One Martini backbone bead per residue (centre of mass of N, CA, C, O) as a GRO file, in nm:
protein
  312
    1MET     BB    1  -2.363  -2.023  -0.994
    2PRO     BB    2  -2.395  -1.752  -0.898
    3GLN     BB    3  -2.227  -1.402  -0.887
    4SER     BB    4  -2.070  -1.193  -0.759
    5GLY     BB    5  -2.004  -0.861  -0.815
    6ALA     BB    6  -1.707  -0.909  -0.760
    7GLN     BB    7  -1.650  -1.166  -0.934
    8MET     BB    8  -1.751  -0.995  -1.199
    9CYS     BB    9  -1.566  -0.791  -1.186
   10SER     BB   10  -1.286  -0.921  -1.161
   11GLN     BB   11  -1.332  -1.090  -1.428
   12ASP     BB   12  -1.362  -0.810  -1.616
   13VAL     BB   13  -1.096  -0.697  -1.544
   14SER     BB   14  -0.904  -0.949  -1.633
   15GLU     BB   15  -0.984  -1.003  -1.908
   16ARG     BB   16  -0.923  -0.698  -2.017
   17MET     BB   17  -0.638  -0.732  -1.937
   18LEU     BB   18  -0.558  -0.983  -2.065
   19GLY     BB   19  -0.617  -0.827  -2.364
   20THR     BB   20  -0.385  -0.598  -2.306
   21PHE     BB   21  -0.160  -0.826  -2.319
   22ARG     BB   22  -0.173  -0.971  -2.583
   23SER     BB   23  -0.187  -0.651  -2.735
   24THR     BB   24   0.078  -0.648  -2.581
   25GLU     BB   25   0.470  -0.558  -2.455
   26ASN     BB   26   0.457  -0.342  -2.201
   27VAL     BB   27   0.493  -0.620  -1.995
   28PHE     BB   28   0.445  -0.839  -2.158
   29SER     BB   29   0.550  -1.105  -2.303
   30VAL     BB   30   0.521  -1.380  -2.431
   31GLU     BB   31   0.749  -1.540  -2.311
   32GLU     BB   32   0.647  -1.453  -2.008
   33ARG     BB   33   0.381  -1.586  -2.022
   34SER     BB   34   0.495  -1.840  -2.040
   35ASP     BB   35   0.680  -1.868  -1.785
   36ILE     BB   36   0.442  -1.833  -1.586
   37GLY     BB   37   0.202  -1.908  -1.708
   38GLY     BB   38  -0.127  -1.924  -1.680
   39GLY     BB   39  -0.223  -1.947  -1.389
   40GLY     BB   40  -0.041  -1.701  -1.268
   41PHE     BB   41  -0.120  -1.494  -1.474
   42VAL     BB   42  -0.410  -1.468  -1.375
   43ALA     BB   43  -0.405  -1.451  -1.125
   44LEU     BB   44  -0.241  -1.153  -1.144
   45LEU     BB   45  -0.531  -1.049  -1.265
   46HIS     BB   46  -0.680  -1.082  -1.035
   47GLU     BB   47  -0.535  -0.924  -0.822
   48ILE     BB   48  -0.594  -0.641  -0.961
   49GLY     BB   49  -0.913  -0.677  -0.987
   50ARG     BB   50  -0.954  -0.677  -0.690
   51LYS     BB   51  -0.866  -0.389  -0.652
   52THR     BB   52  -1.016  -0.221  -0.840
   53CYS     BB   53  -1.283  -0.318  -0.710
   54ARG     BB   54  -1.282  -0.196  -0.460
   55LYS     BB   55  -1.271   0.065  -0.564
   56ARG     BB   56  -1.537   0.095  -0.687
   57ASP     BB   57  -1.697   0.027  -0.457
   58LYS     BB   58  -1.579   0.293  -0.271
   59GLN     BB   59  -1.645   0.503  -0.569
   60GLY     BB   60  -1.914   0.433  -0.742
   61GLY     BB   61  -1.727   0.362  -0.965
   62ASN     BB   62  -1.563   0.283  -1.302
   63ARG     BB   63  -1.330   0.488  -1.292
   64LEU     BB   64  -0.956   0.459  -1.331
   65GLY     BB   65  -0.768   0.695  -1.181
   66LEU     BB   66  -0.486   0.850  -1.077
   67PHE     BB   67  -0.717   1.062  -0.938
   68THR     BB   68  -0.996   0.937  -0.759
   69ARG     BB   69  -1.336   0.998  -0.662
   70LYS     BB   70  -1.347   0.857  -0.296
   71LYS     BB   71  -1.419   0.775  -0.014
   72LYS     BB   72  -1.319   0.775   0.277
   73ASP     BB   73  -1.129   0.509   0.448
   74ASN     BB   74  -1.207   0.562   0.754
   75ALA     BB   75  -1.075   0.830   0.849
   76PRO     BB   76  -0.988   0.997   1.073
   77GLU     BB   77  -1.109   1.241   1.235
   78ASN     BB   78  -0.945   1.548   1.267
   79ARG     BB   79  -0.671   1.448   1.189
   80PRO     BB   80  -0.344   1.514   1.145
   81VAL     BB   81  -0.153   1.613   0.844
   82PRO     BB   82   0.086   1.593   0.653
   83ARG     BB   83   0.201   1.833   0.382
   84HIS     BB   84   0.445   1.590   0.322
   85ILE     BB   85   0.503   1.293   0.132
   86ALA     BB   86   0.711   1.021   0.118
   87VAL     BB   87   0.831   0.765  -0.081
   88ILE     BB   88   0.966   0.433  -0.098
   89MET     BB   89   0.920   0.201  -0.354
   90ASP     BB   90   0.971  -0.117  -0.190
   91GLY     BB   91   0.945  -0.468  -0.325
   92ASN     BB   92   0.835  -0.550  -0.559
   93GLY     BB   93   1.032  -0.790  -0.645
   94ARG     BB   94   0.994  -0.963  -0.382
   95TRP     BB   95   0.697  -1.012  -0.443
   96ALA     BB   96   0.725  -1.167  -0.731
   97LYS     BB   97   0.934  -1.379  -0.626
   98LYS     BB   98   0.704  -1.518  -0.418
   99ARG     BB   99   0.528  -1.582  -0.708
  100GLY     BB  100   0.682  -1.659  -0.959
  101LEU     BB  101   0.784  -1.380  -1.072
  102PRO     BB  102   0.840  -1.116  -1.245
  103ARG     BB  103   0.911  -0.822  -1.141
  104LYS     BB  104   0.733  -0.637  -1.312
  105ALA     BB  105   0.467  -0.771  -1.175
  106GLY     BB  106   0.515  -0.599  -0.958
  107HIS     BB  107   0.526  -0.322  -1.059
  108LYS     BB  108   0.244  -0.315  -1.155
  109VAL     BB  109   0.117  -0.385  -0.833
  110GLY     BB  110   0.224  -0.099  -0.756
  111ALA     BB  111   0.060   0.097  -0.931
  112GLU     BB  112  -0.183   0.049  -0.776
  113THR     BB  113  -0.088   0.132  -0.505
  114PHE     BB  114  -0.028   0.418  -0.573
  115ARG     BB  115  -0.303   0.528  -0.685
  116THR     BB  116  -0.444   0.468  -0.409
  117ILE     BB  117  -0.246   0.666  -0.236
  118ALA     BB  118  -0.292   0.893  -0.357
  119THR     BB  119  -0.570   0.922  -0.334
  120TYR     BB  120  -0.585   0.922  -0.039
  121CYS     BB  121  -0.425   1.172   0.039
  122LYS     BB  122  -0.590   1.377  -0.110
  123ASP     BB  123  -0.857   1.338   0.086
  124ILE     BB  124  -0.713   1.386   0.369
  125GLY     BB  125  -0.480   1.641   0.290
  126VAL     BB  126  -0.250   1.598   0.138
  127GLN     BB  127  -0.057   1.811  -0.069
  128TYR     BB  128   0.207   1.619  -0.077
  129PHE     BB  129   0.333   1.386  -0.314
  130THR     BB  130   0.599   1.145  -0.304
  131VAL     BB  131   0.806   0.944  -0.530
  132TYR     BB  132   1.058   0.661  -0.587
  133ALA     BB  133   1.056   0.514  -0.902
  134PHE     BB  134   1.359   0.619  -1.035
  135SER     BB  135   1.697   0.564  -1.043
  136THR     BB  136   2.009   0.643  -1.142
  137GLU     BB  137   2.082   0.300  -1.052
  138ASN     BB  138   1.866   0.144  -1.227
  139TRP     BB  139   2.016   0.118  -1.520
  140LYS     BB  140   2.142  -0.152  -1.430
  141ARG     BB  141   1.909  -0.329  -1.496
  142PRO     BB  142   1.742  -0.498  -1.663
  143GLN     BB  143   1.627  -0.397  -1.988
  144ASP     BB  144   1.326  -0.527  -1.934
  145GLU     BB  145   1.282  -0.376  -1.669
  146VAL     BB  146   1.318  -0.084  -1.780
  147ASP     BB  147   1.125  -0.094  -2.020
  148ALA     BB  148   0.896  -0.145  -1.819
  149LEU     BB  149   0.885   0.110  -1.663
  150MET     BB  150   0.880   0.308  -1.936
  151ASN     BB  151   0.576   0.231  -1.961
  152LEU     BB  152   0.446   0.297  -1.725
  153PHE     BB  153   0.540   0.626  -1.765
  154ARG     BB  154   0.365   0.662  -1.979
  155SER     BB  155   0.083   0.545  -1.873
  156TYR     BB  156   0.062   0.778  -1.673
  157LEU     BB  157   0.096   1.043  -1.836
  158LYS     BB  158  -0.144   0.985  -2.017
  159GLU     BB  159  -0.355   0.969  -1.776
  160ALA     BB  160  -0.286   1.265  -1.681
  161ALA     BB  161  -0.325   1.415  -1.875
  162GLU     BB  162  -0.654   1.361  -1.890
  163THR     BB  163  -0.713   1.413  -1.570
  164MET     BB  164  -0.579   1.641  -1.356
  165PHE     BB  165  -0.765   1.884  -1.447
  166GLU     BB  166  -1.033   1.735  -1.326
  167ARG     BB  167  -0.891   1.645  -1.032
  168GLY     BB  168  -0.649   1.885  -0.960
  169VAL     BB  169  -0.419   1.749  -1.002
  170ALA     BB  170  -0.055   1.783  -0.985
  171VAL     BB  171   0.190   1.670  -1.210
  172ARG     BB  172   0.529   1.550  -1.141
  173VAL     BB  173   0.888   1.542  -1.263
  174LEU     BB  174   1.171   1.454  -1.120
  175GLY     BB  175   1.484   1.495  -1.207
  176ASP     BB  176   1.711   1.360  -1.497
  177LEU     BB  177   1.533   1.439  -1.820
  178THR     BB  178   1.746   1.386  -2.047
  179VAL     BB  179   1.772   1.056  -2.058
  180LEU     BB  180   1.524   1.044  -2.172
  181PRO     BB  181   1.310   0.969  -2.370
  182GLU     BB  182   1.144   1.162  -2.592
  183ASP     BB  183   0.822   1.072  -2.538
  184ILE     BB  184   0.853   1.131  -2.236
  185ARG     BB  185   0.926   1.450  -2.223
  186ALA     BB  186   0.692   1.531  -2.387
  187GLN     BB  187   0.485   1.424  -2.158
  188ILE     BB  188   0.625   1.599  -1.928
  189ALA     BB  189   0.550   1.870  -2.063
  190GLU     BB  190   0.237   1.859  -2.083
  191VAL     BB  191   0.227   1.827  -1.753
  192ASP     BB  192   0.334   2.055  -1.657
  193ALA     BB  193   0.134   2.254  -1.818
  194ILE     BB  194  -0.094   2.178  -1.632
  195ALA     BB  195   0.013   2.235  -1.391
  196ASP     BB  196   0.045   2.522  -1.411
  197ARG     BB  197  -0.270   2.595  -1.427
  198LEU     BB  198  -0.355   2.510  -1.170
  199GLY     BB  199  -0.113   2.597  -0.947
  200PRO     BB  200   0.016   2.599  -0.600
  201ASP     BB  201  -0.263   2.469  -0.444
  202ALA     BB  202  -0.259   2.207  -0.548
  203ALA     BB  203  -0.210   1.921  -0.561
  204THR     BB  204   0.053   1.710  -0.546
  205ALA     BB  205   0.241   1.472  -0.761
  206SER     BB  206   0.546   1.303  -0.751
  207LEU     BB  207   0.769   1.177  -0.955
  208CYS     BB  208   1.122   1.002  -0.918
  209ILE     BB  209   1.294   1.029  -1.241
  210ASN     BB  210   1.621   0.961  -1.226
  211TYR     BB  211   1.703   0.972  -0.936
  212GLY     BB  212   1.927   1.175  -0.722
  213GLY     BB  213   2.072   1.323  -0.438
  214ARG     BB  214   2.323   1.395  -0.569
  215ASP     BB  215   2.262   1.482  -0.818
  216GLU     BB  216   2.127   1.700  -0.737
  217ILE     BB  217   2.337   1.875  -0.591
  218LYS     BB  218   2.533   1.886  -0.830
  219ASN     BB  219   2.348   2.050  -0.987
  220ALA     BB  220   2.317   2.289  -0.817
  221VAL     BB  221   2.623   2.370  -0.767
  222ARG     BB  222   2.662   2.440  -1.069
  223ALA     BB  223   2.472   2.638  -1.133
  224ILE     BB  224   2.583   2.832  -0.879
  225ALA     BB  225   2.862   2.854  -1.019
  226GLU     BB  226   2.767   2.989  -1.283
  227GLN     BB  227   2.684   3.259  -1.161
  228VAL     BB  228   2.963   3.334  -1.046
  229LYS     BB  229   3.100   3.344  -1.329
  230ALA     BB  230   2.888   3.569  -1.412
  231GLY     BB  231   2.868   3.783  -1.156
  232GLU     BB  232   2.543   3.704  -1.032
  233LEU     BB  233   2.704   3.604  -0.784
  234ALA     BB  234   2.807   3.591  -0.486
  235PRO     BB  235   2.938   3.362  -0.237
  236GLU     BB  236   2.835   3.539   0.031
  237ASP     BB  237   2.522   3.476  -0.061
  238ILE     BB  238   2.518   3.186  -0.002
  239THR     BB  239   2.253   2.989   0.084
  240GLU     BB  240   2.045   2.751   0.162
  241ASP     BB  241   1.830   2.872  -0.024
  242THR     BB  242   1.966   2.868  -0.277
  243ILE     BB  243   2.005   2.560  -0.327
  244SER     BB  244   1.665   2.510  -0.287
  245ALA     BB  245   1.634   2.684  -0.568
  246HIS     BB  246   1.797   2.432  -0.741
  247LEU     BB  247   1.631   2.219  -0.675
  248TYR     BB  248   1.345   2.008  -0.789
  249THR     BB  249   1.195   2.127  -0.476
  250ALA     BB  250   1.140   2.405  -0.505
  251HIS     BB  251   0.813   2.443  -0.526
  252MET     BB  252   0.868   2.280  -0.222
  253PRO     BB  253   0.796   2.127   0.059
  254ASP     BB  254   0.969   1.946   0.311
  255PRO     BB  255   0.937   1.680   0.401
  256ASP     BB  256   0.773   1.532   0.702
  257LEU     BB  257   0.746   1.226   0.549
  258ILE     BB  258   0.896   0.916   0.545
  259ILE     BB  259   0.849   0.627   0.362
  260ARG     BB  260   0.980   0.271   0.399
  261PRO     BB  261   0.947  -0.030   0.285
  262SER     BB  262   1.054  -0.365   0.300
  263GLY     BB  263   1.266  -0.348   0.570
  264GLU     BB  264   1.456  -0.123   0.495
  265ILE     BB  265   1.723   0.099   0.639
  266ARG     BB  266   1.740   0.352   0.430
  267THR     BB  267   1.750   0.637   0.184
  268SER     BB  268   1.876   0.574  -0.114
  269ASN     BB  269   1.937   0.884  -0.223
  270PHE     BB  270   1.665   1.045  -0.080
  271LEU     BB  271   1.631   1.339  -0.014
  272LEU     BB  272   1.879   1.462   0.138
  273TRP     BB  273   1.827   1.758   0.182
  274GLN     BB  274   1.506   1.746   0.249
  275SER     BB  275   1.553   1.569   0.539
  276ALA     BB  276   1.674   1.663   0.774
  277TYR     BB  277   1.352   1.671   0.927
  278SER     BB  278   1.259   1.428   0.877
  279GLU     BB  279   1.028   1.160   0.918
  280TYR     BB  280   1.058   0.825   0.982
  281TYR     BB  281   0.909   0.507   0.811
  282PHE     BB  282   0.913   0.178   0.887
  283THR     BB  283   0.857  -0.130   0.709
  284ASP     BB  284   0.742  -0.483   0.611
  285VAL     BB  285   0.592  -0.387   0.387
  286LEU     BB  286   0.538  -0.435   0.076
  287TRP     BB  287   0.430  -0.224  -0.155
  288PRO     BB  288   0.194  -0.386  -0.307
  289ASP     BB  289   0.062  -0.430   0.007
  290PHE     BB  290   0.008  -0.139   0.072
  291LYS     BB  291  -0.210   0.049   0.284
  292THR     BB  292  -0.428   0.267   0.404
  293THR     BB  293  -0.366   0.145   0.695
  294ASP     BB  294  -0.033   0.207   0.669
  295LEU     BB  295  -0.065   0.517   0.627
  296ASP     BB  296  -0.170   0.560   0.906
  297ALA     BB  297   0.013   0.445   1.096
  298ALA     BB  298   0.231   0.649   0.992
  299ILE     BB  299   0.082   0.893   1.090
  300ASP     BB  300   0.025   0.851   1.354
  301ASN     BB  301   0.340   0.811   1.453
  302PHE     BB  302   0.381   1.118   1.325
  303ASN     BB  303   0.195   1.261   1.582
  304ASN     BB  304   0.382   1.112   1.817
  305ARG     BB  305   0.584   1.327   1.766
  306ASN     BB  306   0.874   1.526   1.833
  307ARG     BB  307   0.953   1.848   1.689
  308ARG     BB  308   1.212   2.027   1.729
  309PHE     BB  309   1.442   2.170   1.540
  310GLY     BB  310   1.682   2.130   1.766
  311GLY     BB  311   1.565   2.213   1.989
  312VAL     BB  312   1.346   2.146   2.331
   0.00000   0.00000   0.00000
């Protein structure tokens, strides 16, 4: 029976991805592919392939970039959107466990979700999109999972360096970068240089890597203390703006809306200073299953709130 265009696309993408995974151990080792089982592994690739093909169908093109040009997915017309949306990308591990897959499989599919949502945010006019990708506490996870996440970051940054100037999107990495592998730090420096060339008015996507809200505030306080010690700043001159200027997010406004998928209801040490007046939106949807319609629901909920900022 002849295959549909969608079936052919999914098969083509899955076969190419399978070949990629066979030739590299960036995400799955040979042993892990054996543990998953051939059927489960191919099913996972077909699921990623279907997501990719849906993007291609909507975009009318063949290139899947970090931020791709695409039509708006029936986004409501003339709807106000938050200037800055932040997301705690949660639920990747549980998504994989439900399917009998290793946790890193969830991270891989979650990466595809990030591409989808980041692109959609840009298209509907969200200027700043920030995601919690790897916390200062995530180093406690199994080493193979940490290694897989680092390899995903390498892929993101390589792709960003190749496409962000063309797409007009500034990619930033926030966090304590001093402990990251040297090659990743070099990639971040390259991406930062391109982002600087794009200027402050460009749409910005920020990945928080080795990030912790308390750690960020601690580092800011230390930097301010050094200025006081050197006689460059008087203690009585320290203001909230002084502290904000020493945070990783000094170049962007505080988030208007923070979304946490997966059913957990806590902040998890994310943007503690910046979220003082942010609106939170919680959903039971696991991050790999999070769709543009879920983002629309969060934005609609946000638009129905009355933000008083301590006033009446």
